[in-house]
Coordinates of C-alpha atoms and ligand atoms in Angstrom, one line a residue:
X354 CA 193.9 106.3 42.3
X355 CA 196.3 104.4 45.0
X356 CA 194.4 104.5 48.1
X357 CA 196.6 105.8 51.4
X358 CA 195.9 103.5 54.2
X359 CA 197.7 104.5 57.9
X360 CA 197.9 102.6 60.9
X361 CA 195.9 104.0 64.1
X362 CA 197.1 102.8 67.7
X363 CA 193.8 101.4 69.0
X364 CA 195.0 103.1 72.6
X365 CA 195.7 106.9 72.0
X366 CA 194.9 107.0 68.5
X367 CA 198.3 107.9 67.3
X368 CA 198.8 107.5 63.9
X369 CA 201.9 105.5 61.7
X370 CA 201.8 105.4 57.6
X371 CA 203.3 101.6 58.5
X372 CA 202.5 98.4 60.8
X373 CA 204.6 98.6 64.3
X374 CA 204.4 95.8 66.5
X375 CA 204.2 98.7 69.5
X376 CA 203.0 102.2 69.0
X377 CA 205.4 104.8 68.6
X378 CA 203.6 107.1 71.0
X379 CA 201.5 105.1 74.0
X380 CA 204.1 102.2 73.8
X381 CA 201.1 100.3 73.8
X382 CA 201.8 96.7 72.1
X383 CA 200.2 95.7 68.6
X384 CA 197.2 98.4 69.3
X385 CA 197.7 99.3 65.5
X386 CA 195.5 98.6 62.9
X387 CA 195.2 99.6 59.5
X388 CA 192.7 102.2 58.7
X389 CA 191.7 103.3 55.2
X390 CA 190.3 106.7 54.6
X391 CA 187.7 107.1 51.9
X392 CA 188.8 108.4 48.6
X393 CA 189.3 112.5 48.3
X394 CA 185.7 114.6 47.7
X395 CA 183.6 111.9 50.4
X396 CA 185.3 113.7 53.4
X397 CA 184.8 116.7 54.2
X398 CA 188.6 118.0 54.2
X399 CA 190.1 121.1 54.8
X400 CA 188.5 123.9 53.1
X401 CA 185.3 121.6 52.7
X402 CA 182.3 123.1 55.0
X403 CA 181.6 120.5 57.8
X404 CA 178.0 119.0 57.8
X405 CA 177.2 120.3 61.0
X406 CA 178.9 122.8 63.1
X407 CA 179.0 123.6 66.6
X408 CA 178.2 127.6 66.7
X409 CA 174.8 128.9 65.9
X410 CA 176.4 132.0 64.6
X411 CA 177.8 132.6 61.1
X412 CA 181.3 134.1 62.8
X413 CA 182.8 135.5 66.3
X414 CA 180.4 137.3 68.2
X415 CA 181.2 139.5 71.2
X416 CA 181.5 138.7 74.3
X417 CA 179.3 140.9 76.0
X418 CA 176.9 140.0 73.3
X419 CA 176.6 136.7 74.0
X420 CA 173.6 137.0 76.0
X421 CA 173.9 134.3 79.2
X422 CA 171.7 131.3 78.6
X423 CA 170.5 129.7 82.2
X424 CA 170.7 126.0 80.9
X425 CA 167.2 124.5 82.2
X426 CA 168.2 121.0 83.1
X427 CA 165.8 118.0 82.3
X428 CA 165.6 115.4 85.1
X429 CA 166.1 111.7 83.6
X430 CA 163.5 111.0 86.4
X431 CA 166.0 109.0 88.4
X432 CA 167.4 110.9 91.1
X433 CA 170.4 109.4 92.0
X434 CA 171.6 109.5 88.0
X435 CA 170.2 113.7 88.1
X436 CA 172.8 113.7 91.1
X437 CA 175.6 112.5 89.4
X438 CA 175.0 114.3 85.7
X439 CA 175.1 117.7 88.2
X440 CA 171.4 118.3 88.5
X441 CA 170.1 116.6 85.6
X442 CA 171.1 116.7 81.8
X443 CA 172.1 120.1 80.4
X444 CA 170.8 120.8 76.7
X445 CA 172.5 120.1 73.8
X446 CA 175.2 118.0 75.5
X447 CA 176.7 114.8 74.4
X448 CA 177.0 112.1 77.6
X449 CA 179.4 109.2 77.5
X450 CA 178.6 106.1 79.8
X451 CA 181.3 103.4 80.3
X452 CA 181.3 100.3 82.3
X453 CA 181.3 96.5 82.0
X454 CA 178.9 94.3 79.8
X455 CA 175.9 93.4 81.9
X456 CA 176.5 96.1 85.0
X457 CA 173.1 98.2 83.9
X458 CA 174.2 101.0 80.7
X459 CA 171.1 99.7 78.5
X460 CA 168.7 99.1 81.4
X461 CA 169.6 103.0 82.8
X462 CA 169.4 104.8 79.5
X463 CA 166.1 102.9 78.7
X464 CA 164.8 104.0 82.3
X465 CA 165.7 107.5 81.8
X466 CA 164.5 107.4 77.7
X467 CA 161.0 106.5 78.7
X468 CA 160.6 109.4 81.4
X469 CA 161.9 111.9 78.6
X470 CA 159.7 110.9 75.9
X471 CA 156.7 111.8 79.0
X472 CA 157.8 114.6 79.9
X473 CA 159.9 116.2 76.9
X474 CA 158.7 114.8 74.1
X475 CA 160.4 112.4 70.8
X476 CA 162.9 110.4 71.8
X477 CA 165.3 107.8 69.5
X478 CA 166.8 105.4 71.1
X479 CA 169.5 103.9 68.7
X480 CA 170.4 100.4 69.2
X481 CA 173.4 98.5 67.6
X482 CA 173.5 95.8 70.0
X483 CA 170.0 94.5 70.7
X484 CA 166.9 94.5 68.0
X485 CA 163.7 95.6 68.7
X486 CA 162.1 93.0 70.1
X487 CA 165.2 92.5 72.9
X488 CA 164.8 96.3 73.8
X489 CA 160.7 96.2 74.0
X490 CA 160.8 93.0 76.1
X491 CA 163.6 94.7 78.4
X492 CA 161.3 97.6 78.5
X493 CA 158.4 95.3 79.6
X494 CA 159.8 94.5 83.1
X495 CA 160.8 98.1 83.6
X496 CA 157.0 99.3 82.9
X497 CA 157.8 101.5 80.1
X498 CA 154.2 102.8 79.3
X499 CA 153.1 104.3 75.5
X500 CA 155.6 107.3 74.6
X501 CA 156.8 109.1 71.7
X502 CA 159.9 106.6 72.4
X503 CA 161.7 105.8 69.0
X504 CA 163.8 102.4 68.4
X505 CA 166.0 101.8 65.7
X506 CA 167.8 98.7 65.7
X507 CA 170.6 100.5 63.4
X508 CA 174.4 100.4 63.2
X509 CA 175.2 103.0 59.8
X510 CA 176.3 106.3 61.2
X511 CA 174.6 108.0 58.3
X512 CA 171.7 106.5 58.9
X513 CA 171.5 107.4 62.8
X514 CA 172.2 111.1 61.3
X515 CA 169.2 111.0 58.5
X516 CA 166.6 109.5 61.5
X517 CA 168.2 112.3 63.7
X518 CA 167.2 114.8 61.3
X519 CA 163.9 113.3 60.3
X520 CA 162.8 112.8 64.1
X521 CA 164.0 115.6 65.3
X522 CA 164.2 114.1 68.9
X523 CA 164.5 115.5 72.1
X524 CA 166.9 113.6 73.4
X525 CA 169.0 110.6 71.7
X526 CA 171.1 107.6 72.4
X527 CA 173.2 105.6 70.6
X528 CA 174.0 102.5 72.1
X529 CA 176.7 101.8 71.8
X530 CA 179.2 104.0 70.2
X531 CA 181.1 101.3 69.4
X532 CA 179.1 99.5 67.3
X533 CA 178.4 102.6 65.4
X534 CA 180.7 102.6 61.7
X535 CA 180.6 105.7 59.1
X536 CA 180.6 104.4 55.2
X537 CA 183.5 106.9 54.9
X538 CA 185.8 104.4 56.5
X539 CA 186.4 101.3 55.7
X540 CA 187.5 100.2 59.2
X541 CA 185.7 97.6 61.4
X542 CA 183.2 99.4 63.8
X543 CA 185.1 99.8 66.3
X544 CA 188.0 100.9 66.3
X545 CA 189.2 104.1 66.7
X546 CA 189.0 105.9 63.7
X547 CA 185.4 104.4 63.6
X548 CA 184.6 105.1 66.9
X549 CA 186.0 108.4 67.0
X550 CA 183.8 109.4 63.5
X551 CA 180.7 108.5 65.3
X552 CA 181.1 110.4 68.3
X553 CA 182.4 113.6 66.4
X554 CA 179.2 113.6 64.1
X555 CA 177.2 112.7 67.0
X556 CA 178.4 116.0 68.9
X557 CA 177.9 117.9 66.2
X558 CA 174.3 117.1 66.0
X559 CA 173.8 117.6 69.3
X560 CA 175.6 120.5 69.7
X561 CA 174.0 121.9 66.5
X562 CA 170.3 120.4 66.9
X563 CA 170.4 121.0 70.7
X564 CA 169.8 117.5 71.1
X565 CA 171.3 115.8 74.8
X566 CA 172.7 112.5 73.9
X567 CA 174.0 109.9 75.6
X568 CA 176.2 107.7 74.4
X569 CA 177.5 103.8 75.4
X570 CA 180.9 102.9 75.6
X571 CA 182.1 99.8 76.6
X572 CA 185.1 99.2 78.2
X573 CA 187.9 97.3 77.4
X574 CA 189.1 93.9 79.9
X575 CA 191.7 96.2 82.2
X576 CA 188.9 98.8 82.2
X577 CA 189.0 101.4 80.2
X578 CA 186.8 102.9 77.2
X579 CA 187.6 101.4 73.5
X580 CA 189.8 104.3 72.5
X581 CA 189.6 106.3 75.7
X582 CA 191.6 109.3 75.1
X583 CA 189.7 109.8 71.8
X584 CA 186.6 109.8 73.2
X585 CA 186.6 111.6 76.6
X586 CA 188.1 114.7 74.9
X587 CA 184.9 114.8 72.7
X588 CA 182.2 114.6 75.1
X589 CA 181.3 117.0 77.7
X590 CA 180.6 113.9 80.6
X591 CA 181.9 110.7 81.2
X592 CA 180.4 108.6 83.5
X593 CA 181.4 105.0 84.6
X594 CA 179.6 102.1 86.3
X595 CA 181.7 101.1 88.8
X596 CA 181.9 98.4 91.0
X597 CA 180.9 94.9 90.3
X598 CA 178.0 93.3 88.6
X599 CA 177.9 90.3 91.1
X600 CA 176.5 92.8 93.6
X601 CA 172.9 94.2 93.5
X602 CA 174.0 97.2 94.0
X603 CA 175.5 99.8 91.4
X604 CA 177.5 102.9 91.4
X605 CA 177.9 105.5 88.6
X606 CA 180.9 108.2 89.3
X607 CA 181.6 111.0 87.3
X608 CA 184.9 111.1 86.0
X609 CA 184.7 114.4 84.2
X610 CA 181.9 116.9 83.9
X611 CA 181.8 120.4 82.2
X612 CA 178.2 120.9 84.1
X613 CA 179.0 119.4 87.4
X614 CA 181.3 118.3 89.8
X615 CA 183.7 115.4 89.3
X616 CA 183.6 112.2 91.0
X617 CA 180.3 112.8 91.9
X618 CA 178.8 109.6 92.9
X619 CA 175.2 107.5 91.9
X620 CA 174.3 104.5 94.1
X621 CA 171.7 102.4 92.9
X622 CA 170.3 99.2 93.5
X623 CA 169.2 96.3 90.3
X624 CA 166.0 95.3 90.9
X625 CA 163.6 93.0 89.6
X626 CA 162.3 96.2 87.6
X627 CA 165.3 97.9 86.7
X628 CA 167.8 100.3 88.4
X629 CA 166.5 102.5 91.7
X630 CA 168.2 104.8 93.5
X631 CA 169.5 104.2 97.0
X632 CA 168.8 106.9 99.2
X633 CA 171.0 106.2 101.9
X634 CA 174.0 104.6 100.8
X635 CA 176.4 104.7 103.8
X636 CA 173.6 102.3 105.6
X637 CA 174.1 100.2 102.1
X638 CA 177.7 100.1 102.1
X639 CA 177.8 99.3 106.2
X640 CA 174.6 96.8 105.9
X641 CA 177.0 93.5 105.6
X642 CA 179.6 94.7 108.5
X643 CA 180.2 92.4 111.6
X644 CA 180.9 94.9 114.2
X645 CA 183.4 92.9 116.4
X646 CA 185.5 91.9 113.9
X647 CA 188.9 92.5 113.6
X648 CA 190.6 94.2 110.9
X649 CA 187.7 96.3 109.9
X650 CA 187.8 100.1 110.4
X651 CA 184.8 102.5 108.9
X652 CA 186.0 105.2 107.0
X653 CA 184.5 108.4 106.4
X654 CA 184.7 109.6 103.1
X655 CA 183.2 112.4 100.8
X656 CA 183.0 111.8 97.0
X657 CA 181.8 114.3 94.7
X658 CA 179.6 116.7 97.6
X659 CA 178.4 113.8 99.2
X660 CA 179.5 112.2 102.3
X661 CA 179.8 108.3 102.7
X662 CA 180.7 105.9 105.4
X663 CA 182.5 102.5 103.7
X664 CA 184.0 99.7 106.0
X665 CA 187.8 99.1 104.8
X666 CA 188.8 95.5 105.8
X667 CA 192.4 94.5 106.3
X668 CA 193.7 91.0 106.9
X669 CA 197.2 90.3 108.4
X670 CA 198.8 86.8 107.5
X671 CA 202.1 85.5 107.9
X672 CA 204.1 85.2 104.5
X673 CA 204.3 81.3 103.9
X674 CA 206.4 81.1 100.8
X675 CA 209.3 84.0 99.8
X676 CA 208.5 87.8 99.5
X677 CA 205.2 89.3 101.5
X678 CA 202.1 89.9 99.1
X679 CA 200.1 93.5 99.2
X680 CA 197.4 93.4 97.9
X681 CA 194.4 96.0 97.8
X682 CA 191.0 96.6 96.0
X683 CA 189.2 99.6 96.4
X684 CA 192.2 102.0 97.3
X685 CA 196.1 102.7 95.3
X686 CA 198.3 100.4 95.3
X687 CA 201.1 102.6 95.8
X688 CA 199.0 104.1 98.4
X689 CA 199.2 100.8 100.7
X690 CA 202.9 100.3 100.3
X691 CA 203.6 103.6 101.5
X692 CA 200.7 103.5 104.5
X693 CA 202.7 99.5 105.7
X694 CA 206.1 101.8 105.3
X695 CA 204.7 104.5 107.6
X696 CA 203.7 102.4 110.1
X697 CA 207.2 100.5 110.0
X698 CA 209.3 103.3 110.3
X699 CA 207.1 105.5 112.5
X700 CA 204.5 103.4 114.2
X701 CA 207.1 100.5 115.2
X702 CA 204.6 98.0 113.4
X703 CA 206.5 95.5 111.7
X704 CA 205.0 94.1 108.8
X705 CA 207.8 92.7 106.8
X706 CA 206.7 89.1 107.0
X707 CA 202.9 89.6 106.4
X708 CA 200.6 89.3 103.7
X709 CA 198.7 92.2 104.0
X710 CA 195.4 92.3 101.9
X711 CA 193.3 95.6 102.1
X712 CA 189.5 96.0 100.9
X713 CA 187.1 98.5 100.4
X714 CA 183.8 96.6 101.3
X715 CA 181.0 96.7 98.7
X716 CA 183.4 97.4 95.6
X717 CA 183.7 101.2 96.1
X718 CA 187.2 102.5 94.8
X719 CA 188.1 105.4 97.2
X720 CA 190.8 107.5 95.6
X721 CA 191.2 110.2 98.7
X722 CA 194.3 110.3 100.9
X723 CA 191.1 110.8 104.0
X724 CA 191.1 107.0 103.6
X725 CA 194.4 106.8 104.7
X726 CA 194.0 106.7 108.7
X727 CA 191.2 104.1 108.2
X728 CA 193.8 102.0 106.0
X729 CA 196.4 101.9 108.6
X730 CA 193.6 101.0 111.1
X731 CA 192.3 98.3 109.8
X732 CA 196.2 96.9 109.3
X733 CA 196.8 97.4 112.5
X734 CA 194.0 95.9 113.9
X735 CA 194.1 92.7 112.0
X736 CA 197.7 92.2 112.9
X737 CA 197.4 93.2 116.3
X738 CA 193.9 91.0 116.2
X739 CA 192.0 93.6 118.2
X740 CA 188.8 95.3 117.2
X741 CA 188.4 98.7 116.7
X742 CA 187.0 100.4 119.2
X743 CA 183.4 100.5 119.0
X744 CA 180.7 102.9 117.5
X745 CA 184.1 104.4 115.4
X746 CA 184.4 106.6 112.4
X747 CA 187.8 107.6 111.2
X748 CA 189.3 109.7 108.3
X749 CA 192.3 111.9 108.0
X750 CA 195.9 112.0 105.3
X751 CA 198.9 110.0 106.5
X752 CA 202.0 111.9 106.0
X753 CA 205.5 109.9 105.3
X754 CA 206.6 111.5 108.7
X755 CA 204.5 109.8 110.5
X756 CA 201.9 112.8 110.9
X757 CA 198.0 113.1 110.5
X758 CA 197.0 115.7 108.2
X759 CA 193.8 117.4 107.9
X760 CA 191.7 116.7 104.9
X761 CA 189.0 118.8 103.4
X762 CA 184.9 118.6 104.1
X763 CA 185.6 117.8 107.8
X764 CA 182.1 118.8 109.3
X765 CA 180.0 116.7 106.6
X766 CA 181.9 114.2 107.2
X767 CA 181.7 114.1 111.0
X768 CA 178.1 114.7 110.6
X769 CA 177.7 112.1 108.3
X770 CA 179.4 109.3 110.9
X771 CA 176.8 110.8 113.1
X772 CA 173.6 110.6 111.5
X773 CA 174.6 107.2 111.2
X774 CA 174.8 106.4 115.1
X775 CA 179.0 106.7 115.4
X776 CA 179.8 108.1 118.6
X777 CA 183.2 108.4 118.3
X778 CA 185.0 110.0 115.6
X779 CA 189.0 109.7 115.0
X780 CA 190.5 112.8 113.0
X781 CA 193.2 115.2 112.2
X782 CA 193.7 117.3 115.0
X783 CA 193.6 120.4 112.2
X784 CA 189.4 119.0 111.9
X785 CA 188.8 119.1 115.0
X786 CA 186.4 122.2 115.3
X787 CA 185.2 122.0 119.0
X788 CA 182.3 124.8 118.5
X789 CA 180.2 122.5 115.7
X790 CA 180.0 119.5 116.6
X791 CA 177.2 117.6 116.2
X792 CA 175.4 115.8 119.3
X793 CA 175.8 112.8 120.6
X794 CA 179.5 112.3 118.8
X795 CA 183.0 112.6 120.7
X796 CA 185.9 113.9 118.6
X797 CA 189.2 112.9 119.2
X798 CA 191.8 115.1 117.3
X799 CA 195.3 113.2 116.4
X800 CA 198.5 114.3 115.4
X801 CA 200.6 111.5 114.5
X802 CA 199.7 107.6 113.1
X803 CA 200.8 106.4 117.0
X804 CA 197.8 108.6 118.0
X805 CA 195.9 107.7 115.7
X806 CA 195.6 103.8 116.6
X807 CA 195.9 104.7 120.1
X808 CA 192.6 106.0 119.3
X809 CA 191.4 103.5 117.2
X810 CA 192.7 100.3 118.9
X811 CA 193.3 99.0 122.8
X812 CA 196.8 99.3 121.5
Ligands
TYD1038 P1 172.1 95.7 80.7 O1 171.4 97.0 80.9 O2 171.7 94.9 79.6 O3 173.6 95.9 80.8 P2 174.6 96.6 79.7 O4 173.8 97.4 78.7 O5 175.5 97.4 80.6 O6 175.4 95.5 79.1 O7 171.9 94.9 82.1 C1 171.5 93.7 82.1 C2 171.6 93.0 83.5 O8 170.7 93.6 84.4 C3 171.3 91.6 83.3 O9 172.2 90.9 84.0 C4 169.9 91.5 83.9 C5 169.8 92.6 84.9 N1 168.5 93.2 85.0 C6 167.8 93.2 86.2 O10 168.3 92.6 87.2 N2 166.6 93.8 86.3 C7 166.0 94.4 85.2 O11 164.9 94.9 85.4 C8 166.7 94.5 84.0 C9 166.1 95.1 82.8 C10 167.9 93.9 83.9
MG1039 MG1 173.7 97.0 76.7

């Protein structure tokens, strides 16, 4: 029998019956590669009954019948990665953790295996990118003590599934997912038909065993996860390291969660002894500030339901060769051009034959428009080479007309700037709540960008 072989798009998993040089679909360039199905009566096609389902009943139930289950969640016994999971990791569901080689995936999900197999019992922890020995010496410095803790140095889906149902763990990972290839494909491990097989069985065993997993995935060199769309449809979280591994310090954010909030934030720090939790990260994130300095504006930010000071840093240089660079790390793009354009047309600032470079301190990416007064702060006061006034927090949305718009979470975020010893705080007008403020901070409301560095700067 003639075998049928299609072409998948590595990117979005689009599928061709032959070779393009870009895919049809993402436009992606030469993402495809040839995928070959195994022959009719190994899958499980249409009609066939799946290995493992994802209902515990044999058809639809009622509604009201469905009695309401309060999912207990188990703590992975390090705070700060309870925080961003939403409390903890909810039963039966199937956890996806992305981020760079090196930045911390195996060090956290060995932590977090060794405090389950205390407190909840059998644990398999499924390696495909370190043996034994690698994982037990890792485990060493972190003082993993005796456990019912499981490795298995193993890379065959099938055989991941047969220890699954042998074990019968508690709680699983398979690190990582993309090392992971089924015999029913004859694919490299890896790519996206691969890939995708893995974490599709893998969810039904946890789903159908009640089995929490977490799974690895790495990310490819402009960031993303090895087949992205593929695999954040599957899983119910997806959680990336963020950030830089050159720092000590490590953040996980939430990109989505169907137990929790999104872009909930973890802050941790790489110790000697593996990963701790930073309790106080806006003293973190501020530690390496020079107060006095121009260009350098603190920014009051809330990610996930937590509240965060960051310093943004802005340096003003005049273009030498041709067109003026923008550059920024830590916020949009987009976002800057449109901040320099507001404060040409409607602040009077000319930029037009600058360099302007714009950093978020401490390799946080801050996606909120809050940042926005804090962006055109730190501009300003690098071009104008003038500190900002100090013992100042800022936040609050630029509008293209030049006005300051209110932003949500005001109060946490004021209070936030002053547990932190700010005394001023620079806002939207809208924020400004006179009646809860808390002491020892002065609020100054603004309504337009002018105001705004008015308050900031001795324009
Ligand atoms: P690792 O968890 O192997 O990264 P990933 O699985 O994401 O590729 O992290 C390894 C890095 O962490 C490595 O550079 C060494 C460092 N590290 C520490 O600093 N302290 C420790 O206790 C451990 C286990 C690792
Ligand atoms: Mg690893």
């Amino acid at each position: 029998m003639k075998q049928k072989t299609v072409f998948a798009c590595q990117e979005c998993g689009a599928q061709s019956p032959k070779w393009l040089g870009r895919c049809a679909e993402c436009g992606a360039w030469n993402s495809l590669v040839e995928e070959r199905p195994a022959p009719e009566g190994a899958v499980a096609g249409a009609g066939a009954a799946p290995r493992y389902s994802l209902a515990r009943a044999a058809g639809p139930q009622l509604y009201a019948e469905i009695d309401t289950v309060v999912a207990e969640r188990l703590s992975t016994g390090v705070g700060e990665f309870d925080r961003v999971l939403g409390g903890g990791v909810v039963p039966g569901s199937l956890v996806l953790i992305g981020g760079e080689p090196g930045i911390g995936k195996s060090t956290l999900l060995l932590q977090a295996a060794a405090h389950f197999a205390k407190s909840a019992g059998t644990v398999l922890y499924s390696s495909g990118e370190e043996s034994e020995h690698q994982i037990k010496s890792r485990g060493e410095r972190l003082g993993v003590t005796p456990a019912p803790l499981y490795i298995l140095a193993e890379t065959c889906l099938e055989r991941i599934l047969e220890e699954i149902s042998r074990l019968r763990p508690a709680f699983l990972i398979v690190d990582s997912v993309q090392t992971v290839f089924s015999l029913k494909f004859q694919s490299a491990p890896g790519s996206i038909g691969q890939v995708r097989e893995a974490a599709t069985q893998l969810l039904f065993a946890a789903k159908g065993q009640n089995i929490p997993t977490f799974l690895v995935g790495h990310v490819t060199k402009d960031g993303n996860l090895a087949g992205p769309k593929a695999l954040e449809h599957i899983v119910d979280t997806v959680l990336y390291f963020e950030g830089e591994k050159h720092h000590a310090h490590r953040v996980i954010r939430a990109v989505k969660n169907r137990f929790g909030a999104v872009s909930e934030l973890g802050v941790f720090e790489m110790t000697g002894t593996g990963l701790r939790g930073v309790s106080n990260p806006s003293e973190l994130f501020l530690s390496e500030r020079r107060a006095g300095a121009p260009g350098s504006a603190v920014l009051s930010c809330v990610e996930g339901s937590r509240p965060l000071l960051v310093e943004v840093q802005a340096l003003v240089s005049s273009t030498s060769y041709g067109n003026a660079r923008r550059m920024a790390s830590g916020i949009d793009q987009n976002r800057l051009s449109l901040l320099l354009a507001v404060l040409e047309k409607r602040a009077g600032v000319n930029l037009a034959a600058d360099d302007v470079f714009v950093n978020v301190a401490g390799g946080l990416t801050v996606d909120e428009p809050a940042a926005d007064l804090a962006v055109t702060g730190a501009v300003a006061s690098s071009l104008r080479n003038r500190t900002v006034r100090s013992g100042t927090a800022v936040f609050g949305e630029v509008g293209l007309a030049g006005e300051v718009r209110g932003v949500s979470h005001a109060a946490l975020r004021v209070r936030e700037a002053a547990q932190m010893g700010f005394t001023r705080c620079v806002l939207p007008e809208g924020n400004c709540s006179p009646d809860d403020v808390p002491p020892g901070i002065e609020l100054v409301g603004v309504r337009t960008v002018t105001e705004a560095l008015e308050g900031l700067i001795d324009w």
